Coordinates of C-alpha atoms in Angstrom, one line a residue:
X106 CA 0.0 0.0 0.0
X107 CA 1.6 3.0 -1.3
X108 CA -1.3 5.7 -0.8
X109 CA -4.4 6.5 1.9
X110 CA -7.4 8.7 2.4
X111 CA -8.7 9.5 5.6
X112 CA -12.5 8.5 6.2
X113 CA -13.1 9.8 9.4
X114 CA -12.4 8.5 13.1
X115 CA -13.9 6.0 15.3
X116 CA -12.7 5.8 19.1
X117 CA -10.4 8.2 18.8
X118 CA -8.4 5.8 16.0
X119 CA -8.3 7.4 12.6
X120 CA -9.8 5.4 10.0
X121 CA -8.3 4.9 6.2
X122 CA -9.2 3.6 2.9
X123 CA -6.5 2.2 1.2
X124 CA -6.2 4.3 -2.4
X125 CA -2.8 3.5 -4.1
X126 CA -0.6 0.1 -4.1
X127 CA 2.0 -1.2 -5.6
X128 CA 2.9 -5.2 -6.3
X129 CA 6.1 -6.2 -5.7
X130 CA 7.6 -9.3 -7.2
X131 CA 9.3 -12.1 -5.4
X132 CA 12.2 -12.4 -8.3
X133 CA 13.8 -9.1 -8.2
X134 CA 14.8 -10.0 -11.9
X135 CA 11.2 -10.6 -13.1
X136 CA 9.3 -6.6 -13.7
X137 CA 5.7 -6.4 -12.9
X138 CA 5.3 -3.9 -15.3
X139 CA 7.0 -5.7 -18.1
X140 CA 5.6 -9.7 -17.2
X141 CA 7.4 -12.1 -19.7
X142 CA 4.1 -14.2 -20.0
X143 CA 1.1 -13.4 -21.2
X144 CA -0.8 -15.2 -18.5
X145 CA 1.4 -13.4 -16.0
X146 CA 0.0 -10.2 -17.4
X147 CA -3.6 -11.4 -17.2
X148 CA -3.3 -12.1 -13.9
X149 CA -1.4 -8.7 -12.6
X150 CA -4.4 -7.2 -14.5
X151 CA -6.7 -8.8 -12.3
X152 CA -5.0 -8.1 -9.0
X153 CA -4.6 -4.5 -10.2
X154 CA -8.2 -4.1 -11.0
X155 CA -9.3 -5.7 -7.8
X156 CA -6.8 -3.2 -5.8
X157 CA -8.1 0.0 -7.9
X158 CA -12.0 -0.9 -7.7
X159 CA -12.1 -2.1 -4.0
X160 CA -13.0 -0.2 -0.7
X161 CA -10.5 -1.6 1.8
X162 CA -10.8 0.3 5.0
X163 CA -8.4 -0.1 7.7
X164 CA -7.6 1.8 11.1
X165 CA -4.1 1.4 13.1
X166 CA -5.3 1.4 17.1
X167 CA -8.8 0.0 16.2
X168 CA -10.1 -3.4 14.7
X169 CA -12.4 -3.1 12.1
X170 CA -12.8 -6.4 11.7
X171 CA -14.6 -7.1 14.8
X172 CA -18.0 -5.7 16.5
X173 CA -17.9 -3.4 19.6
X174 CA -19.6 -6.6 22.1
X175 CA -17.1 -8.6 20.7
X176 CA -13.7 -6.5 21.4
X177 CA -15.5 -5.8 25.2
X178 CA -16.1 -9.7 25.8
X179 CA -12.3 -10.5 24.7
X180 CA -10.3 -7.3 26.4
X181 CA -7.9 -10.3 28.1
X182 CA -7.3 -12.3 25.7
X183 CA -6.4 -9.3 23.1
X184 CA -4.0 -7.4 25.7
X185 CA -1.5 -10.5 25.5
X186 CA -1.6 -10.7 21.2
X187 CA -0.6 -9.2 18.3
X188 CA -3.7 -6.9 16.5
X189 CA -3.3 -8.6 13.4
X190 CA -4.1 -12.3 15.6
X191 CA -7.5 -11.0 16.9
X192 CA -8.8 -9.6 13.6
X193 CA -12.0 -11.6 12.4
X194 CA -10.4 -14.4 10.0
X195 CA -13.7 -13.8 7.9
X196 CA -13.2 -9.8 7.3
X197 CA -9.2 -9.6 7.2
X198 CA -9.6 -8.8 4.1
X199 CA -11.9 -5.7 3.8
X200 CA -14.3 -4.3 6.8
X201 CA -16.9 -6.7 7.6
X202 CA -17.6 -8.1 3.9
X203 CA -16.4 -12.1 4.3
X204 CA -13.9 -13.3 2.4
X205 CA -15.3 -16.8 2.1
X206 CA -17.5 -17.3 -1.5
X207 CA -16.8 -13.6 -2.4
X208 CA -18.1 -12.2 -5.9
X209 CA -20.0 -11.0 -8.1
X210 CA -24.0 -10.9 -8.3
X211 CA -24.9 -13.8 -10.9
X212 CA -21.3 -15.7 -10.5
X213 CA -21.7 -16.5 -6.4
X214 CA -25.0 -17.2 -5.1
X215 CA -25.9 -19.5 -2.5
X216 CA -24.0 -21.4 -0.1
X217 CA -20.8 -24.0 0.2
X218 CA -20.0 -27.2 1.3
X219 CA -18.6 -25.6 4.2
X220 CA -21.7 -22.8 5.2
X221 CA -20.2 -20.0 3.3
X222 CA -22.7 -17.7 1.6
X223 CA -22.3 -15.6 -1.0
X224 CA -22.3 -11.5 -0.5
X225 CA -21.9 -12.2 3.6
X226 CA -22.2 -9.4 4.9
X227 CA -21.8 -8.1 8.9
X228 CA -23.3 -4.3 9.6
X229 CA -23.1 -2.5 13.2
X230 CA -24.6 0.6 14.2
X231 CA -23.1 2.3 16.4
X232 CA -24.7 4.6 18.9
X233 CA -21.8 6.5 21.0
X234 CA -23.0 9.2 23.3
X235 CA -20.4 11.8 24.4
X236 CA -19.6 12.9 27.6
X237 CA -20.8 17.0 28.1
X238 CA -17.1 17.9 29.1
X239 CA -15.9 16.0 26.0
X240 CA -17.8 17.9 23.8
X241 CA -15.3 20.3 22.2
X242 CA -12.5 17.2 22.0
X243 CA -11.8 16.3 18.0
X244 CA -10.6 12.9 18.7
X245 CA -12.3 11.1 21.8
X246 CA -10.8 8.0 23.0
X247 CA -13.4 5.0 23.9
X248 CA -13.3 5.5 28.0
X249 CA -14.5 9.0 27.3
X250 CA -17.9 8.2 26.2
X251 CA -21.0 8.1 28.7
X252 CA -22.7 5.2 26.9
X253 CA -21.7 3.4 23.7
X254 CA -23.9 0.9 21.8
X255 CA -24.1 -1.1 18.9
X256 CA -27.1 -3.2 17.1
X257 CA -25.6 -5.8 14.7
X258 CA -27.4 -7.4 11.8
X259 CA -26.0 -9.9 9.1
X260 CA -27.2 -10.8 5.5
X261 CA -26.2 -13.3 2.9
X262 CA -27.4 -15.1 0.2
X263 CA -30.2 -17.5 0.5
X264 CA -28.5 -20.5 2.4
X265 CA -29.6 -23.3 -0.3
X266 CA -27.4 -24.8 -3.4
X267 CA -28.5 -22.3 -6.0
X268 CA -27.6 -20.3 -8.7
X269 CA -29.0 -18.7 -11.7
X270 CA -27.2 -18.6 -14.7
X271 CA -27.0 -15.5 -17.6
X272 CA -28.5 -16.3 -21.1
X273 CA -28.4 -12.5 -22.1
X274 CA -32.2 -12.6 -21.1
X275 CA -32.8 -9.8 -18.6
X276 CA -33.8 -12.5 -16.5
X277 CA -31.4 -15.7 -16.2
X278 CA -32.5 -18.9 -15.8
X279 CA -33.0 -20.2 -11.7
X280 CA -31.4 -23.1 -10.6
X281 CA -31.9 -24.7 -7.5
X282 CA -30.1 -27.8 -6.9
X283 CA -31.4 -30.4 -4.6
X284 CA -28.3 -31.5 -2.2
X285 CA -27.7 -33.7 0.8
X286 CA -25.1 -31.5 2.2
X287 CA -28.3 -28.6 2.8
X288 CA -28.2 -27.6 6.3
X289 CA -30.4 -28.2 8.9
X290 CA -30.6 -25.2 11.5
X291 CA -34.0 -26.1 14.1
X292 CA -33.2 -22.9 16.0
X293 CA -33.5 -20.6 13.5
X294 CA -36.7 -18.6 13.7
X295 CA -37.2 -17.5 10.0
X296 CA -40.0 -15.2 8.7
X297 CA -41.6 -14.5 5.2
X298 CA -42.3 -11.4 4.4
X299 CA -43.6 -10.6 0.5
X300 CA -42.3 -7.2 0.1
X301 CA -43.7 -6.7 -3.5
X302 CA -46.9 -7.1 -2.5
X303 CA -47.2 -5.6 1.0
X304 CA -45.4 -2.1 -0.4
X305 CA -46.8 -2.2 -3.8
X306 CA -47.8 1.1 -5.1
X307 CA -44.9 2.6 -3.8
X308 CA -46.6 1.8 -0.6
X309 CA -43.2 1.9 1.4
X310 CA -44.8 2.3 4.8
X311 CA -46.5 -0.8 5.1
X312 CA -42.3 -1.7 6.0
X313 CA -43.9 -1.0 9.2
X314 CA -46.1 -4.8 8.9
X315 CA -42.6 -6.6 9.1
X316 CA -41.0 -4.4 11.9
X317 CA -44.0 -4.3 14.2
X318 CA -43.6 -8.4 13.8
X319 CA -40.1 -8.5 14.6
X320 CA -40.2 -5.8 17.7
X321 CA -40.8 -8.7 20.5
X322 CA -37.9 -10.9 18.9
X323 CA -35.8 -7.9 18.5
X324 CA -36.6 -7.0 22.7
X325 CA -36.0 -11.0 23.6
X326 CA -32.5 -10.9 21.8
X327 CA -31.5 -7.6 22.8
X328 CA -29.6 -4.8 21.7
X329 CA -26.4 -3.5 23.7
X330 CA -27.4 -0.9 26.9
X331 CA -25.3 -0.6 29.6
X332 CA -26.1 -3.5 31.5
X333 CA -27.5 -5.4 28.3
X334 CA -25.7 -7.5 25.5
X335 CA -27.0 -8.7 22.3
X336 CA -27.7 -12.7 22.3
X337 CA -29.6 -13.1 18.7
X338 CA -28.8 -11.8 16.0
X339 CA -31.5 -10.7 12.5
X340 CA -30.8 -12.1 9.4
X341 CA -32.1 -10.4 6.0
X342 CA -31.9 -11.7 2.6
X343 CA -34.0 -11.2 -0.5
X344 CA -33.3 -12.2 -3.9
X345 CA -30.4 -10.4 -5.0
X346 CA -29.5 -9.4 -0.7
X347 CA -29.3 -6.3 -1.8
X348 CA -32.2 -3.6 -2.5
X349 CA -34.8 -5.0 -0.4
X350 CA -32.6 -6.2 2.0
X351 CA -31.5 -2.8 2.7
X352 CA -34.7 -1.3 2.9
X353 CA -35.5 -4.3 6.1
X354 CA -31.6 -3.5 7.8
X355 CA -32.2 0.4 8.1
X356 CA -36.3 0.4 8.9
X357 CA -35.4 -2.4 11.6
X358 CA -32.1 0.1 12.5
X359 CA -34.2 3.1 13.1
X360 CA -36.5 0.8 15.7
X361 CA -33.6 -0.2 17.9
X362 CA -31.8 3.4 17.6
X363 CA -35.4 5.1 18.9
X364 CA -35.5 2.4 22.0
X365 CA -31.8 2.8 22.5
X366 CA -32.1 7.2 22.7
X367 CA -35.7 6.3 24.5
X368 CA -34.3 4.2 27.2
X369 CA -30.7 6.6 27.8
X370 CA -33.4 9.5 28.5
X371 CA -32.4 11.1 25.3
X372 CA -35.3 11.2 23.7
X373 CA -38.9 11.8 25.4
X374 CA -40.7 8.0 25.5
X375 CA -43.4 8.9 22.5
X376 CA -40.7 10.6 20.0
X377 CA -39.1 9.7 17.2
X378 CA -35.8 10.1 15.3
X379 CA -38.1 11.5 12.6
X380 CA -39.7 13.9 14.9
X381 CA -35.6 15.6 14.4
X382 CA -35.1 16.2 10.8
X383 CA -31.4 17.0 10.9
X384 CA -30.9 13.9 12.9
X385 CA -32.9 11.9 10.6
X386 CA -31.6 13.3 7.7
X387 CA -28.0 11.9 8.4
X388 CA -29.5 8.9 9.9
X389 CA -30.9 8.1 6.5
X390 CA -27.6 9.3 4.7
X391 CA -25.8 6.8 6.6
X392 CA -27.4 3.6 5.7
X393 CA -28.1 4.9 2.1
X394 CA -24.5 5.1 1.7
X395 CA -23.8 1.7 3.1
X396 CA -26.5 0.2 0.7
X397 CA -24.3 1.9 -2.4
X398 CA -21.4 0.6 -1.4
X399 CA -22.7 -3.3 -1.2
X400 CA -24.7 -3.3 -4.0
X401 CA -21.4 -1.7 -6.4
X402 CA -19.6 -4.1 -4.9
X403 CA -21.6 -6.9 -6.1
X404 CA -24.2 -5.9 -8.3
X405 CA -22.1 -3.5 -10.2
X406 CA -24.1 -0.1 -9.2
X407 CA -25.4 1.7 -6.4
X408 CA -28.7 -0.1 -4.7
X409 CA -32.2 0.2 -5.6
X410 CA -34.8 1.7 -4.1
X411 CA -32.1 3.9 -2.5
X412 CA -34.4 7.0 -2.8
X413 CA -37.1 5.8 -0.1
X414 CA -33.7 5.2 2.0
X415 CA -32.5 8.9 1.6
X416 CA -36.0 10.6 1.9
X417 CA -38.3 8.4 4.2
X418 CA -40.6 8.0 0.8
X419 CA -40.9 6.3 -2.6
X420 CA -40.7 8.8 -5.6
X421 CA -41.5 8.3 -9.4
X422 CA -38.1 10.0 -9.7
X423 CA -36.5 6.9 -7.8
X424 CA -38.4 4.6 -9.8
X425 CA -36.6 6.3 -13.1
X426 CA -32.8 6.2 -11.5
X427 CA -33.8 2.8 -10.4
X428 CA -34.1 2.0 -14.0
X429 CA -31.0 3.3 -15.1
X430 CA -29.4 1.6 -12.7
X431 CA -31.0 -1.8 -13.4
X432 CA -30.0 -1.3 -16.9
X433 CA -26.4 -1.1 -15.7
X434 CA -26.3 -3.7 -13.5
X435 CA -27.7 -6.0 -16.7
X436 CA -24.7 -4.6 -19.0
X437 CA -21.9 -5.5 -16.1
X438 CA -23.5 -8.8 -14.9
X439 CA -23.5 -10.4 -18.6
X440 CA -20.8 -8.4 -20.4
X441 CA -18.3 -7.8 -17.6
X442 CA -18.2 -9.6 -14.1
X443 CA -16.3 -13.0 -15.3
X444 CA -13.4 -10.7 -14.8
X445 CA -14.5 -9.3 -11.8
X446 CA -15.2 -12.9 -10.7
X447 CA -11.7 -14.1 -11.7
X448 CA -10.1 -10.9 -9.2
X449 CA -12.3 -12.3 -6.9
X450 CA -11.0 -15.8 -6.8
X451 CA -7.6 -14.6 -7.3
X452 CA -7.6 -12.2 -4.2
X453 CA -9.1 -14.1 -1.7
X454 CA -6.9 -17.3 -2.3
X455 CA -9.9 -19.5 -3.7
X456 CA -8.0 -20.1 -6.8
X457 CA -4.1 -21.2 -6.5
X458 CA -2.0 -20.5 -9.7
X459 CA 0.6 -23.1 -10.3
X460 CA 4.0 -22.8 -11.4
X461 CA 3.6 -23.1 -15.0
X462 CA 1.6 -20.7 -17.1
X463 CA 2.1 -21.9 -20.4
X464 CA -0.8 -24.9 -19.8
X465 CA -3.3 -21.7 -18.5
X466 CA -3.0 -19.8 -22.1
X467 CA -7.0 -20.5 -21.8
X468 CA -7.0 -17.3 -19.5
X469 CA -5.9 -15.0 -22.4
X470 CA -6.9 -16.9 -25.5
X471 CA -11.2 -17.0 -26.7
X472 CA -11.5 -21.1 -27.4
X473 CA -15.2 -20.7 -28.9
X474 CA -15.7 -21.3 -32.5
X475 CA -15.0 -18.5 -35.1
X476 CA -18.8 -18.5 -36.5
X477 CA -19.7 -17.7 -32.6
X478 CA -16.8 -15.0 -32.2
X479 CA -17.9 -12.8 -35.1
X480 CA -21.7 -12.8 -34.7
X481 CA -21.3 -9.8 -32.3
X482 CA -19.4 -7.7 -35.1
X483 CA -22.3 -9.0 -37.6
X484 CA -24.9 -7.9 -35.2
X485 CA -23.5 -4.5 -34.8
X486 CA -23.1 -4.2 -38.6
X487 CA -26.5 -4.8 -38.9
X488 CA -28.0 -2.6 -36.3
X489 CA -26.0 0.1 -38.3
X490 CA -27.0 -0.3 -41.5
X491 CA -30.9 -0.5 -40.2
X492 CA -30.6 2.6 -38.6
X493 CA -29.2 4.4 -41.8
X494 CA -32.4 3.3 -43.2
X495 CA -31.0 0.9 -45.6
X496 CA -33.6 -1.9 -46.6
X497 CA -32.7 -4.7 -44.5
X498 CA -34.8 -6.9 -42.5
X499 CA -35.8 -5.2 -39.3
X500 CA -34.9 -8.1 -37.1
X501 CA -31.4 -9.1 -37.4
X502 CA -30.1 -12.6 -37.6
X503 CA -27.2 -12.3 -35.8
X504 CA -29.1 -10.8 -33.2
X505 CA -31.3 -13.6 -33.1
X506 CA -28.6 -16.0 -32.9
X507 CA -26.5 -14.1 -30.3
X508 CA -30.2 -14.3 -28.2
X509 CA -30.9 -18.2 -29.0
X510 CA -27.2 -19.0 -27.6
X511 CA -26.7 -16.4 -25.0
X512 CA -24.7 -18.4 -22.6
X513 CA -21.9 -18.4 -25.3
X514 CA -21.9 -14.1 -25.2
X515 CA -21.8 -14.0 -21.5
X516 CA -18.3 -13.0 -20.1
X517 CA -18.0 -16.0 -17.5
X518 CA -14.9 -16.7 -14.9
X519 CA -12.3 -18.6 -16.4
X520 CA -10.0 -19.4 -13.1
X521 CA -13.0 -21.5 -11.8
X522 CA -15.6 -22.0 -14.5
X523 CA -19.1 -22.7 -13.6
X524 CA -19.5 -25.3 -16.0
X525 CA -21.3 -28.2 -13.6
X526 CA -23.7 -25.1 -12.4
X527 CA -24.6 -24.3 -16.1
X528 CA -25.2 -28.1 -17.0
X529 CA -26.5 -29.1 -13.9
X530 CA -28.5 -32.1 -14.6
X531 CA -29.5 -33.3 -10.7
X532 CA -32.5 -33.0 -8.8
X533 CA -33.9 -29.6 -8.1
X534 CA -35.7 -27.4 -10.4
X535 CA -34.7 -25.2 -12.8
X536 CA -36.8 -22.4 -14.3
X537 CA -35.7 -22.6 -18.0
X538 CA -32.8 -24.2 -20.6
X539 CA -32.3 -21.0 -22.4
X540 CA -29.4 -19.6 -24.7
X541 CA -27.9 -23.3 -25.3
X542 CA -29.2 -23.3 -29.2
X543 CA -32.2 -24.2 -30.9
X544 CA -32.1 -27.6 -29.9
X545 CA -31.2 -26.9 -26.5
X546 CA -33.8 -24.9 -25.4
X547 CA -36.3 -27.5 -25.0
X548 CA -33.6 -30.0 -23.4
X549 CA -30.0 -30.8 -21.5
X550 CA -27.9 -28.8 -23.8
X551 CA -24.4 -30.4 -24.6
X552 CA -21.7 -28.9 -22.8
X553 CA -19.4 -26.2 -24.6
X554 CA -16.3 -27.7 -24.3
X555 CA -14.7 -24.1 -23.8
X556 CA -16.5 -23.4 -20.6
X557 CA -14.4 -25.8 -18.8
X558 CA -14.1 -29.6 -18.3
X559 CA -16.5 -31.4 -15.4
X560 CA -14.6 -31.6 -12.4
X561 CA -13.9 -34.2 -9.7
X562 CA -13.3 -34.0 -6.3
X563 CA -10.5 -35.9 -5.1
X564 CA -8.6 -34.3 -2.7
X565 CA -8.0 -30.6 -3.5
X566 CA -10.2 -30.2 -7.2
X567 CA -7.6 -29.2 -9.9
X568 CA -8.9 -26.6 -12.7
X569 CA -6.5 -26.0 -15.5
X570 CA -3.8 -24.2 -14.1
X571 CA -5.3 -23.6 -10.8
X572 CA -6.8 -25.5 -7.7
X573 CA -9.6 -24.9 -6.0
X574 CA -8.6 -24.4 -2.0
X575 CA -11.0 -25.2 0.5
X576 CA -10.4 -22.4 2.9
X577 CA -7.8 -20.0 3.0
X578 CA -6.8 -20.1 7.0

């Protein structure tokens, strides 16, 4: 890490975000930016990318890694290690976003063999009231505070073997695959709530259905008071984890944060945070930001439904920017996250290069047929020549084509293809067969040898060049 910006300061500890690296190399006679392979070069480009496009947020005197209950409950242990040995193994990597089946939207869904979801993701809010003699101090330590408290949630992808796989079509096939290894977890409490159809209409209110039935949980588990630590903890996933998800996590924020200033005296027993319209203001800043900043991370732009978030309401103006944004998210999730996906893998240790790269020239080298290759440049020849009003059929062929086999268009990971996800022919259900060809569509399409080969698990599973690691520890 060559470069830094501050963010801000929590406990008196500044906090960073890394902004500038550089990558050294272990052979002082091999250049980094001069790589005498190819593959080489495709890799630095990935860890590059990952470095430049990433949010990693660190702090010197504080852990990041690790909720305020958590540090408090371990004050012993961590005055007799190292910093670095307390850190949460999960989050070492960034601040609170697990390391374990990272990626992109469309490429990690789901769960592991080992419990790992995809887009895991811890959030704590912090509620830290100064002391009135403190009040002019710029950095205050964490003894200096009269009362600091924290309400922790968690999301992650729905915990079942599933996936759903690009075609091009704006919406990919589902795949859910029916495996022995699906958990079993009796004292989970877990509760449905259709949020199309209770806030349709831009109805965003009716939020309140799902919060008024969570309150009693949310008093049994508790939140952290003074003399008060949380035991539970609320889980939120939708669909994507993402938009809706976010909506749930700050309207179930806002109940505990009014209890929490309720109960400190703070506020009168029948007010609200929105009774204070600077306070709420920020309050709603806060988590609106934090939704951004997930949803770029794996969806590839900033969340949905973001306006009701920001303004306490759900405007047609939203609904337009949510548009946009959806339309965005469709470009990057077919055209440009098997890249992403491959950083990803790269970064967190999931794949393991080996010593060789002249057997991984697959990585820089497009192995599907010529015919397939040079329908996009047909396509966009037509589209052209249709909109200078030349007479030619109004519906393209190569279009057509590039629609009837979309999975060969999509830009998928190539450091741990998802080949046995894309043919998976198991029990479960799957909502369509589409972009595998004419014949295809209506049946178990033959797999594209330049996806990948099936793989085997035998010990550590061996793609290509790379192996798949089981954990990184």
């Amino acid at each position: 890490m060559t470069g830094r910006e501050l963010k801000g300061s929590l406990m008196g500890h500044d906090v960073y975000c890394a902004s500038n690296f550089d990558i050294l190399p272990l052979n002082p006679n091999v250049s980094v930016h001069s790589p005498q392979h190819p593959v080489e070069a495709h890799l630095l480009a990935l860890v590059s990318s990952h470095l430049r496009e990433g949010n990693f947020l660190f702090a010197y005197g504080w852990d990041l890694t690790r909720r305020l209950q958590a540090q408090w409950k371990s004050q012993q242990q961590a005055a007799h290690k190292a910093f670095w040995e307390m850190a949460d193994d999960r989050f070492f990597w960034n601040s609170r976003r697990s390391r374990f089946r990272a990626g992109t939207r469309y490429f990690r869904r789901g769960i592991d063999n080992e419990a790992n979801v995809a887009n895991f993701n811890e959030t704590e809010q912090l509620l830290l009231v100064e002391n009135p003699d403190n009040l002019e101090t710029k950095h205050i330590s964490s003894d200096q505070y009269a009362h600091e408290l924290s309400f922790v949630q968690i999301r992650g992808s729905v915990p079942v073997f599933w996936a759903e796989v690009n075609t091009l079509r704006y919406k990919p096939d589902l795949q859910v695959m029916d495996l022995q290894e699906t958990l079993n977890m009796p004292d989970v409490r877990y509760e449905y709530f259709d949020f199309h159809t209770e806030c349709k209409n831009m109805r965003w209110d009716r939020i309140s259905i799902l919060t008024d039935i969570l309150k009693d949980d949310l008093e049994k588990e508790g939140h952290p008071q003074p003399v008060k630590l949380q035991q539970g903890v609320v889980r939120t996933n939708c669909m994507d984890n993402l938009d809706r998800t976010n909506v749930v996590q700050s309207a179930l924020a806002k109940l505990v944060l009014n209890k929490q200033l309720v109960e400190l005296g703070i506020l009168p027993p029948d007010a609200s945070i929105d009774d204070y319209e600077a306070f709420s203001k920020d309050f709603r800043q806060i988590w609106a930001d934090h939704a951004d900043a997930i949803a770029l991370a794996y969806g590839g732009s900033g969340a949905l439904k973001s306006d009701f978030t920001r303004t306490n309401k759900r405007t047609r103006k939203g609904v337009l920017e949510d548009g946009a944004k959806s339309t965005l998210r469709y470009l990057k999730n077919n055209y440009f996250d098997g890249a992403r996906q491959d950083a990803f893998d790269l970064m967190t240790g999931t794949w393991k290069p080996r010593k060789n790269p002249q057997s991984a020239m697959f990585l820089v080298t497009d192995a599907r047929p010529l015919i397939t290759r040079s329908v996009p440049a047909i396509a966009l020849f037509s589209l052209f020549m249709i909109c200078a009003g030349l007479t030619l059929p109004r519906t393209s062929a190569a279009l057509l084509f590039m629609f009837v086999n979309g999975i060969d268009y999509v830009s998928w990971p190539r450091l741990i293809p998802l080949t046995d996800i894309i043919y998976y022919n198991g029990p479960g259900f799957r909502s369509g067969n589409h972009g595998k060809g004419l014949k295809d569509n209506f049946g178990l399409a033959k797999r594209a040898k330049w996806l990948g080969t099936k793989r085997t698990r035998s010990g550590a599973d061996h793609i290509e060049l790379g192996e798949i690691k089981k954990r990184v520890d």
